[in-house]
Short mmCIF file of C-alpha atoms and ligand atoms in Angstrom, two decimals:
data_model
loop_
_atom_site.label_atom_id
_atom_site.label_comp_id
_atom_site.label_asym_id
_atom_site.label_seq_id
_atom_site.Cartn_x
_atom_site.Cartn_y
_atom_site.Cartn_z
CA MET W 1 28.72 16.85 15.55
CA SER W 2 25.16 17.26 16.78
CA LYS W 3 22.88 19.79 15.13
CA LYS W 4 23.05 23.34 16.47
CA HIS W 5 20.12 25.58 17.29
CA ASN W 6 20.38 27.81 14.26
CA PHE W 7 18.97 31.33 14.66
CA SER W 8 20.75 32.66 11.58
CA ALA W 9 18.87 35.36 9.63
CA GLY W 10 19.73 33.91 6.24
CA PRO W 11 20.78 31.67 4.71
CA CYS W 12 18.95 29.92 7.47
CA ILE W 13 17.56 26.77 8.96
CA LEU W 14 15.48 24.51 6.70
CA PRO W 15 13.59 21.35 7.65
CA GLN W 16 15.95 18.43 8.39
CA GLU W 17 14.00 16.36 5.85
CA VAL W 18 14.95 18.90 3.17
CA PHE W 19 18.65 18.53 3.98
CA GLU W 20 18.39 14.76 3.81
CA LYS W 21 16.44 14.62 0.54
CA SER W 22 18.69 17.27 -1.03
CA ALA W 23 21.78 15.29 -0.05
CA ALA W 24 20.29 12.12 -1.51
CA ALA W 25 19.43 13.90 -4.79
CA ILE W 26 23.02 15.08 -5.15
CA LEU W 27 24.09 11.45 -5.21
CA ASP W 28 21.21 9.96 -7.21
CA PHE W 29 18.24 12.04 -8.31
CA ASN W 30 14.93 10.15 -8.55
CA GLY W 31 16.86 6.90 -8.93
CA ILE W 32 17.92 7.83 -12.50
CA GLY W 33 21.60 7.15 -11.88
CA LEU W 34 22.55 10.82 -12.17
CA SER W 35 23.10 13.64 -9.66
CA ILE W 36 20.71 16.60 -9.73
CA LEU W 37 23.87 18.67 -10.15
CA GLU W 38 24.68 17.12 -13.52
CA ILE W 39 21.34 16.83 -15.32
CA SER W 40 20.06 19.16 -18.00
CA HIS W 41 17.51 21.74 -16.92
CA ARG W 42 15.59 20.61 -20.04
CA SER W 43 15.48 17.00 -18.87
CA LYS W 44 12.06 15.58 -18.13
CA ASP W 45 12.97 15.05 -14.47
CA PHE W 46 13.93 18.67 -13.92
CA VAL W 47 11.10 20.14 -15.98
CA ALA W 48 8.77 18.23 -13.65
CA VAL W 49 10.53 19.84 -10.65
CA MET W 50 10.12 23.33 -12.11
CA ASP W 51 6.46 22.73 -13.02
CA GLU W 52 5.63 21.49 -9.53
CA ALA W 53 7.71 24.22 -7.85
CA ARG W 54 5.65 26.79 -9.73
CA ALA W 55 2.33 25.06 -9.08
CA ILE W 56 2.78 24.49 -5.34
CA VAL W 57 3.28 28.22 -4.73
CA LYS W 58 -0.15 28.99 -6.19
CA ARG W 59 -1.76 26.17 -4.18
CA LEU W 60 -0.19 27.37 -0.92
CA MET W 61 -1.13 30.99 -1.65
CA ASN W 62 -4.56 30.15 -2.96
CA LEU W 63 -3.95 31.96 -6.24
CA GLY W 64 -5.55 31.23 -9.60
CA ASP W 65 -4.48 31.25 -13.22
CA GLU W 66 -4.23 35.02 -13.36
CA TYR W 67 -0.90 34.67 -11.54
CA GLU W 68 2.45 33.37 -12.83
CA VAL W 69 5.30 32.05 -10.71
CA LEU W 70 8.97 32.52 -11.60
CA TYR W 71 12.19 31.30 -10.04
CA LEU W 72 14.93 33.77 -10.93
CA GLY W 73 18.57 34.43 -10.11
CA GLY W 74 20.02 37.65 -8.72
CA GLY W 75 18.44 37.58 -5.27
CA ALA W 76 15.79 39.92 -3.97
CA SER W 77 18.28 42.67 -4.80
CA LEU W 78 17.76 42.15 -8.53
CA GLN W 79 14.03 42.55 -7.97
CA PHE W 80 14.72 46.01 -6.52
CA ALA W 81 15.64 46.94 -10.12
CA MET W 82 13.38 44.61 -12.11
CA VAL W 83 10.22 45.92 -10.46
CA PRO W 84 10.66 49.54 -11.62
CA TYR W 85 11.95 48.47 -15.02
CA ASN W 86 8.75 46.52 -15.63
CA LEU W 87 6.13 48.54 -13.80
CA MET W 88 7.16 52.18 -13.84
CA LYS W 89 5.93 54.08 -16.87
CA VAL W 90 8.33 56.36 -18.66
CA GLY W 91 7.81 59.71 -16.91
CA GLY W 92 5.68 58.06 -14.22
CA LYS W 93 6.32 57.64 -10.52
CA ALA W 94 6.10 55.00 -7.82
CA ALA W 95 5.29 55.14 -4.09
CA TYR W 96 7.60 53.43 -1.60
CA LEU W 97 7.32 52.76 2.11
CA ASP W 98 10.69 53.13 3.85
CA THR W 99 10.73 50.66 6.74
CA GLY W 100 14.34 49.51 6.87
CA THR W 101 17.62 48.82 5.16
CA TRP W 102 16.10 46.56 2.51
CA ALA W 103 13.26 48.96 1.76
CA ALA W 104 15.86 51.70 1.39
CA GLY W 105 17.78 49.45 -1.00
CA ALA W 106 14.68 49.03 -3.14
CA ILE W 107 14.16 52.81 -3.15
CA LYS W 108 17.75 53.44 -4.21
CA GLU W 109 17.40 51.16 -7.23
CA ALA W 110 13.98 52.50 -8.24
CA LYS W 111 15.36 56.05 -8.25
CA LYS W 112 17.81 54.98 -10.94
CA VAL W 113 14.86 54.04 -13.15
CA GLY W 114 12.40 56.85 -12.49
CA ASN W 115 10.59 59.00 -9.95
CA VAL W 116 10.01 57.80 -6.42
CA ASP W 117 7.90 59.30 -3.65
CA ILE W 118 8.55 57.99 -0.16
CA VAL W 119 5.03 58.00 1.29
CA GLY W 120 6.09 56.97 4.78
CA SER W 121 9.37 56.44 6.62
CA SER W 122 10.54 55.53 10.12
CA LYS W 123 14.19 56.14 9.31
CA GLU W 124 14.51 59.07 11.75
CA GLU W 125 13.46 56.72 14.58
CA ASN W 126 15.95 54.05 13.53
CA TYR W 127 13.19 52.05 11.84
CA SER W 128 11.63 51.11 15.18
CA PHE W 129 8.05 51.13 13.87
CA ILE W 130 5.98 50.75 10.70
CA PRO W 131 4.49 54.05 9.43
CA LYS W 132 0.73 53.77 9.06
CA ASP W 133 -0.53 57.25 8.41
CA TYR W 134 -0.19 57.55 4.65
CA LYS W 135 -2.28 57.36 1.49
CA VAL W 136 -1.36 55.98 -1.90
CA GLY W 137 -3.38 57.44 -4.73
CA ALA W 138 -3.96 56.39 -8.33
CA GLU W 139 -1.31 58.80 -9.59
CA TYR W 140 1.34 56.20 -8.79
CA ASP W 141 2.29 53.34 -11.11
CA TYR W 142 2.65 51.07 -8.08
CA PHE W 143 3.19 50.97 -4.34
CA HIS W 144 6.15 49.04 -2.92
CA CYS W 145 6.46 47.80 0.65
CA THR W 146 8.52 45.32 2.66
CA SER W 147 6.33 42.97 4.69
CA ASN W 148 8.98 42.04 7.24
CA ASN W 149 12.07 44.03 8.15
CA THR W 150 14.67 41.36 8.70
CA ILE W 151 17.20 43.59 10.45
CA TYR W 152 14.99 45.74 12.72
CA GLY W 153 12.49 43.04 13.63
CA THR W 154 9.32 44.83 12.53
CA GLN W 155 6.52 43.40 10.42
CA MET W 156 3.54 44.89 8.63
CA LYS W 157 0.43 43.46 10.29
CA THR W 158 -1.90 45.12 7.81
CA PHE W 159 -1.46 46.40 4.28
CA PRO W 160 -2.93 49.64 2.98
CA GLU W 161 -5.81 49.90 0.57
CA THR W 162 -4.34 51.56 -2.49
CA ASP W 163 -5.64 52.70 -5.84
CA THR W 164 -2.61 51.34 -7.62
CA LEU W 165 -0.62 48.10 -7.94
CA MET W 166 0.63 46.46 -4.73
CA VAL W 167 4.19 45.20 -4.84
CA CYS W 168 5.72 43.53 -1.81
CA ASP W 169 9.16 42.26 -0.84
CA MET W 170 8.25 39.24 1.34
CA SER W 171 11.78 37.83 1.52
CA SER W 172 11.83 37.21 5.24
CA ASP W 173 8.25 36.20 6.01
CA ILE W 174 6.99 34.46 2.90
CA PHE W 175 4.81 31.42 3.75
CA SER W 176 4.98 32.23 7.46
CA ARG W 177 1.46 33.60 7.92
CA GLN W 178 -1.89 33.64 6.22
CA LEU W 179 -2.50 36.65 4.00
CA ASP W 180 -4.92 37.42 1.22
CA PHE W 181 -2.23 37.06 -1.43
CA SER W 182 -4.68 38.06 -4.17
CA LYS W 183 -4.45 41.64 -2.83
CA PHE W 184 -0.93 41.79 -4.23
CA ASP W 185 0.00 42.30 -7.86
CA LEU W 186 3.62 41.29 -7.48
CA ILE W 187 5.34 39.46 -4.62
CA TYR W 188 9.01 38.61 -4.52
CA ALA W 189 11.24 36.84 -2.04
CA GLY W 190 14.84 35.72 -1.92
CA ALA W 191 14.53 32.04 -1.03
CA GLN W 192 17.22 31.93 1.62
CA LYS W 193 15.16 33.43 4.45
CA ASN W 194 12.23 31.07 4.69
CA MET W 195 11.78 28.86 1.66
CA GLY W 196 15.05 27.42 0.47
CA PRO W 197 18.78 27.87 0.01
CA ALA W 198 20.47 30.96 -1.42
CA GLY W 199 20.62 31.32 -5.20
CA VAL W 200 17.01 31.61 -6.22
CA THR W 201 14.31 34.25 -5.88
CA LEU W 202 10.59 33.64 -6.05
CA VAL W 203 8.48 36.07 -8.07
CA VAL W 204 4.69 35.81 -8.10
CA ILE W 205 3.11 38.14 -10.59
CA LYS W 206 -0.36 38.96 -11.84
CA LYS W 207 -0.05 38.68 -15.61
CA GLU W 208 -2.36 41.54 -16.51
CA ILE W 209 -0.11 44.15 -14.86
CA LEU W 210 2.56 43.72 -17.52
CA GLU W 211 1.13 46.24 -19.91
CA LYS W 212 3.29 48.64 -21.82
CA THR W 213 5.35 51.07 -19.79
CA GLY W 214 6.78 52.79 -22.83
CA ARG W 215 10.23 51.56 -21.88
CA GLU W 216 12.18 50.18 -24.83
CA ASN W 217 15.04 47.74 -24.91
CA ILE W 218 14.82 46.26 -21.44
CA PRO W 219 17.60 43.67 -21.12
CA SER W 220 15.96 40.29 -21.68
CA TYR W 221 16.74 38.93 -18.25
CA PHE W 222 15.06 41.99 -16.71
CA ASP W 223 11.81 41.38 -18.57
CA TYR W 224 9.17 39.43 -16.61
CA ALA W 225 7.16 38.82 -19.79
CA GLN W 226 10.05 36.93 -21.36
CA HIS W 227 10.54 34.78 -18.28
CA ILE W 228 6.83 33.99 -18.25
CA SER W 229 6.76 33.05 -21.92
CA LYS W 230 9.65 30.62 -21.31
CA GLU W 231 8.01 29.13 -18.20
CA SER W 232 10.83 30.34 -15.95
CA MET W 233 13.51 28.81 -18.17
CA LEU W 234 14.68 31.80 -20.18
CA ASN W 235 18.20 30.72 -19.30
CA THR W 236 19.58 27.94 -17.12
CA PRO W 237 17.66 28.29 -13.87
CA PRO W 238 19.32 27.68 -10.50
CA VAL W 239 18.52 23.98 -10.68
CA PHE W 240 19.53 22.83 -7.22
CA PRO W 241 18.12 25.80 -5.24
CA VAL W 242 14.81 25.37 -7.10
CA TYR W 243 14.74 21.69 -6.15
CA ALA W 244 15.55 22.38 -2.48
CA SER W 245 12.88 25.11 -2.44
CA LEU W 246 10.35 22.64 -3.83
CA LEU W 247 11.25 20.17 -1.07
CA THR W 248 10.75 22.92 1.53
CA LEU W 249 7.35 23.85 0.14
CA GLN W 250 6.30 20.20 -0.04
CA HIS W 251 7.30 19.84 3.60
CA LEU W 252 5.15 22.88 4.41
CA GLU W 253 2.18 21.54 2.46
CA ASN W 254 2.45 18.12 4.14
CA ASN W 255 2.53 19.71 7.58
CA GLY W 256 -0.68 21.71 7.50
CA GLY W 257 0.27 24.45 5.05
CA ILE W 258 0.57 28.13 5.92
CA ALA W 259 -2.18 28.06 8.57
CA ALA W 260 -0.36 25.47 10.68
CA ALA W 261 2.99 27.19 10.16
CA GLU W 262 1.46 30.46 11.33
CA ALA W 263 0.18 28.86 14.54
CA ARG W 264 3.62 27.39 15.25
CA ASN W 265 5.31 30.72 14.47
CA GLU W 266 2.98 32.61 16.82
CA ALA W 267 3.70 30.18 19.65
CA LYS W 268 7.47 30.46 19.13
CA ALA W 269 7.40 34.26 18.97
CA GLN W 270 5.21 34.53 22.04
CA LEU W 271 7.56 32.32 24.04
CA LEU W 272 10.51 34.57 23.23
CA TYR W 273 8.72 37.94 23.50
CA ASP W 274 7.25 36.90 26.87
CA GLU W 275 10.77 36.27 28.12
CA ILE W 276 12.09 39.57 26.74
CA ASP W 277 9.18 41.46 28.34
CA SER W 278 9.45 39.79 31.74
CA ASN W 279 13.26 39.66 31.96
CA PRO W 280 14.64 43.04 33.16
CA LEU W 281 17.92 42.42 31.31
CA PHE W 282 16.46 42.46 27.79
CA GLU W 283 14.46 44.77 25.53
CA THR W 284 13.41 44.76 21.86
CA PHE W 285 14.52 47.52 19.49
CA CYS W 286 11.04 48.20 18.16
CA VAL W 287 7.54 49.11 19.39
CA LYS W 288 5.34 46.26 20.56
CA GLU W 289 2.57 46.54 18.00
CA ASP W 290 4.89 46.07 15.02
CA ARG W 291 6.97 43.20 16.35
CA SER W 292 7.95 40.56 13.83
CA LEU W 293 7.07 36.88 14.20
CA MET W 294 10.17 35.97 12.21
CA ASN W 295 13.13 38.10 13.31
CA ILE W 296 13.25 39.10 16.96
CA SER W 297 15.87 41.82 17.40
CA PHE W 298 16.70 42.61 21.01
CA LYS W 299 19.40 44.06 23.21
CA LEU W 300 20.92 43.64 26.64
CA LEU W 301 20.14 46.58 28.91
CA ASP W 302 23.22 45.92 31.05
CA ASP W 303 26.38 45.76 28.97
CA THR W 304 28.37 44.23 31.78
CA LYS W 305 26.39 41.00 31.22
CA LYS W 306 27.42 40.70 27.58
CA GLU W 307 30.37 38.40 28.10
CA GLU W 308 28.37 36.06 30.31
CA PHE W 309 25.38 35.97 27.94
CA ASP W 310 27.51 35.41 24.84
CA ALA W 311 29.39 32.57 26.50
CA ALA W 312 26.15 31.00 27.74
CA TRP W 313 24.35 30.87 24.40
CA LYS W 314 27.42 29.61 22.60
CA ALA W 315 27.80 26.88 25.24
CA ALA W 316 24.16 25.94 24.63
CA SER W 317 24.96 25.18 20.97
CA ILE W 318 23.15 28.25 19.68
CA ASN W 319 24.33 29.68 16.34
CA GLY W 320 23.69 32.97 14.56
CA LEU W 321 22.34 35.10 17.41
CA ASN W 322 24.39 38.23 16.84
CA GLY W 323 22.39 41.21 15.58
CA HIS W 324 22.96 42.73 12.15
CA ARG W 325 26.12 44.82 12.07
CA SER W 326 24.10 47.99 11.45
CA LEU W 327 22.01 47.57 14.62
CA GLY W 328 24.08 45.53 17.07
CA GLY W 329 22.54 43.56 19.93
CA TYR W 330 20.98 40.20 19.16
CA ARG W 331 18.60 38.78 16.62
CA ALA W 332 16.79 35.49 16.89
CA SER W 333 15.45 34.50 13.49
CA ILE W 334 12.73 31.95 14.07
CA TYR W 335 11.67 31.02 10.56
CA ASN W 336 9.21 28.23 9.71
CA ALA W 337 11.74 25.43 10.16
CA MET W 338 12.87 26.55 13.64
CA PRO W 339 11.49 24.15 16.26
CA ILE W 340 9.99 25.61 19.44
CA GLU W 341 12.42 23.44 21.41
CA SER W 342 15.30 25.58 20.12
CA VAL W 343 13.49 28.75 21.19
CA GLN W 344 13.06 27.20 24.63
CA VAL W 345 16.82 26.59 24.81
CA LEU W 346 17.42 30.30 24.15
CA VAL W 347 14.81 31.33 26.71
CA ASP W 348 16.44 29.06 29.31
CA VAL W 349 19.81 30.68 28.61
CA MET W 350 18.30 34.18 28.98
CA ARG W 351 16.79 33.13 32.34
CA SER W 352 20.11 31.80 33.56
CA ILE W 353 21.75 35.26 33.39
CA LYS W 354 21.31 37.03 36.72
C1 PLP C 1 17.75 39.53 2.72
C2 PLP C 1 16.74 40.46 2.19
C3 PLP C 1 16.90 41.05 0.92
C4 PLP C 1 18.12 40.83 0.06
O1 PLP C 1 18.09 39.58 -0.48
P1 PLP C 1 19.21 39.05 -1.52
O2 PLP C 1 18.60 37.76 -1.98
O3 PLP C 1 20.47 38.88 -0.74
O4 PLP C 1 19.35 40.04 -2.60
C5 PLP C 1 15.90 41.87 0.46
N1 PLP C 1 14.81 42.11 1.19
C6 PLP C 1 14.62 41.57 2.41
C7 PLP C 1 13.38 41.88 3.18
C8 PLP C 1 15.59 40.73 2.95
O5 PLP C 1 15.41 40.18 4.15
#
């Protein structure tokens, strides 16, 4: 079967080279006569994978020794809870920006740990824009935001100046654009949106922020400091997802790094947004200025064309174009590994509907 054009929001497309190298490592890893699935995480070959997987993140993000990199289980969803457990002081409070379903999920978990102020929200407008008119003062233990809203197709183009720690869920746009990553104190991302398969979550953390919160008896797995002291091997790490993530990041580094990926992502997004804007049948869900380069959520303005459009994109070997169940419509996720040729196939299908 020939490869489909995969617009799935996650787990999602990865570079073909990553699939091939991952498949080879399952049969014989590094030529050692063993599968990556059967070796000890303490073996020299895997420790080298973990060391390099941690190091390459800092190289790509241009971060120094004040940062630590962890590969954890539990998805981005576990980070919704780990962040407040580690950063919210007993009796303190945190500021959250409510820009979508995932941001709301982070807020829900943080409220179980302590006090949360929602400093901005676009919920009443169905998350169709990013709130910008808010201030975050020093009274907060940290500020939490979501850089890209995977479901609604909005993306933060700028980040606020705050007087407190900056925490960001970058699950769906990590490594897709150049940012000054040193502005952030903690970044996390479930791998399965742009940097690897499901099963591992990247956490990048500035060591000095882990001062005492006054919270006693945090479960060990919840404690960033313990993961750091064990070099991301507090328990058995997700060996294979870490390896596949490393392959993805090596592919990125060998192909011009984040700057080159950003240029490709801008070209892909422009191709599709130009079609949506010029084609009277389609419209995005969100305002223009906050449109995402990664997840393009759009709808048909004429419902009677739905059957024809759905049949046409399926016939064109396109996969994963249906919108999230909470929003409906369509969503084209055009992560780093998506070739512009696949976006062109979608654009051609959209043009063929009259
Ligand atoms: C998918 C997603 C999550 C949830 O990730 P899990 O790894 O499934 O827990 C959180 N935040 C954002 C922005 C996402 O896109």
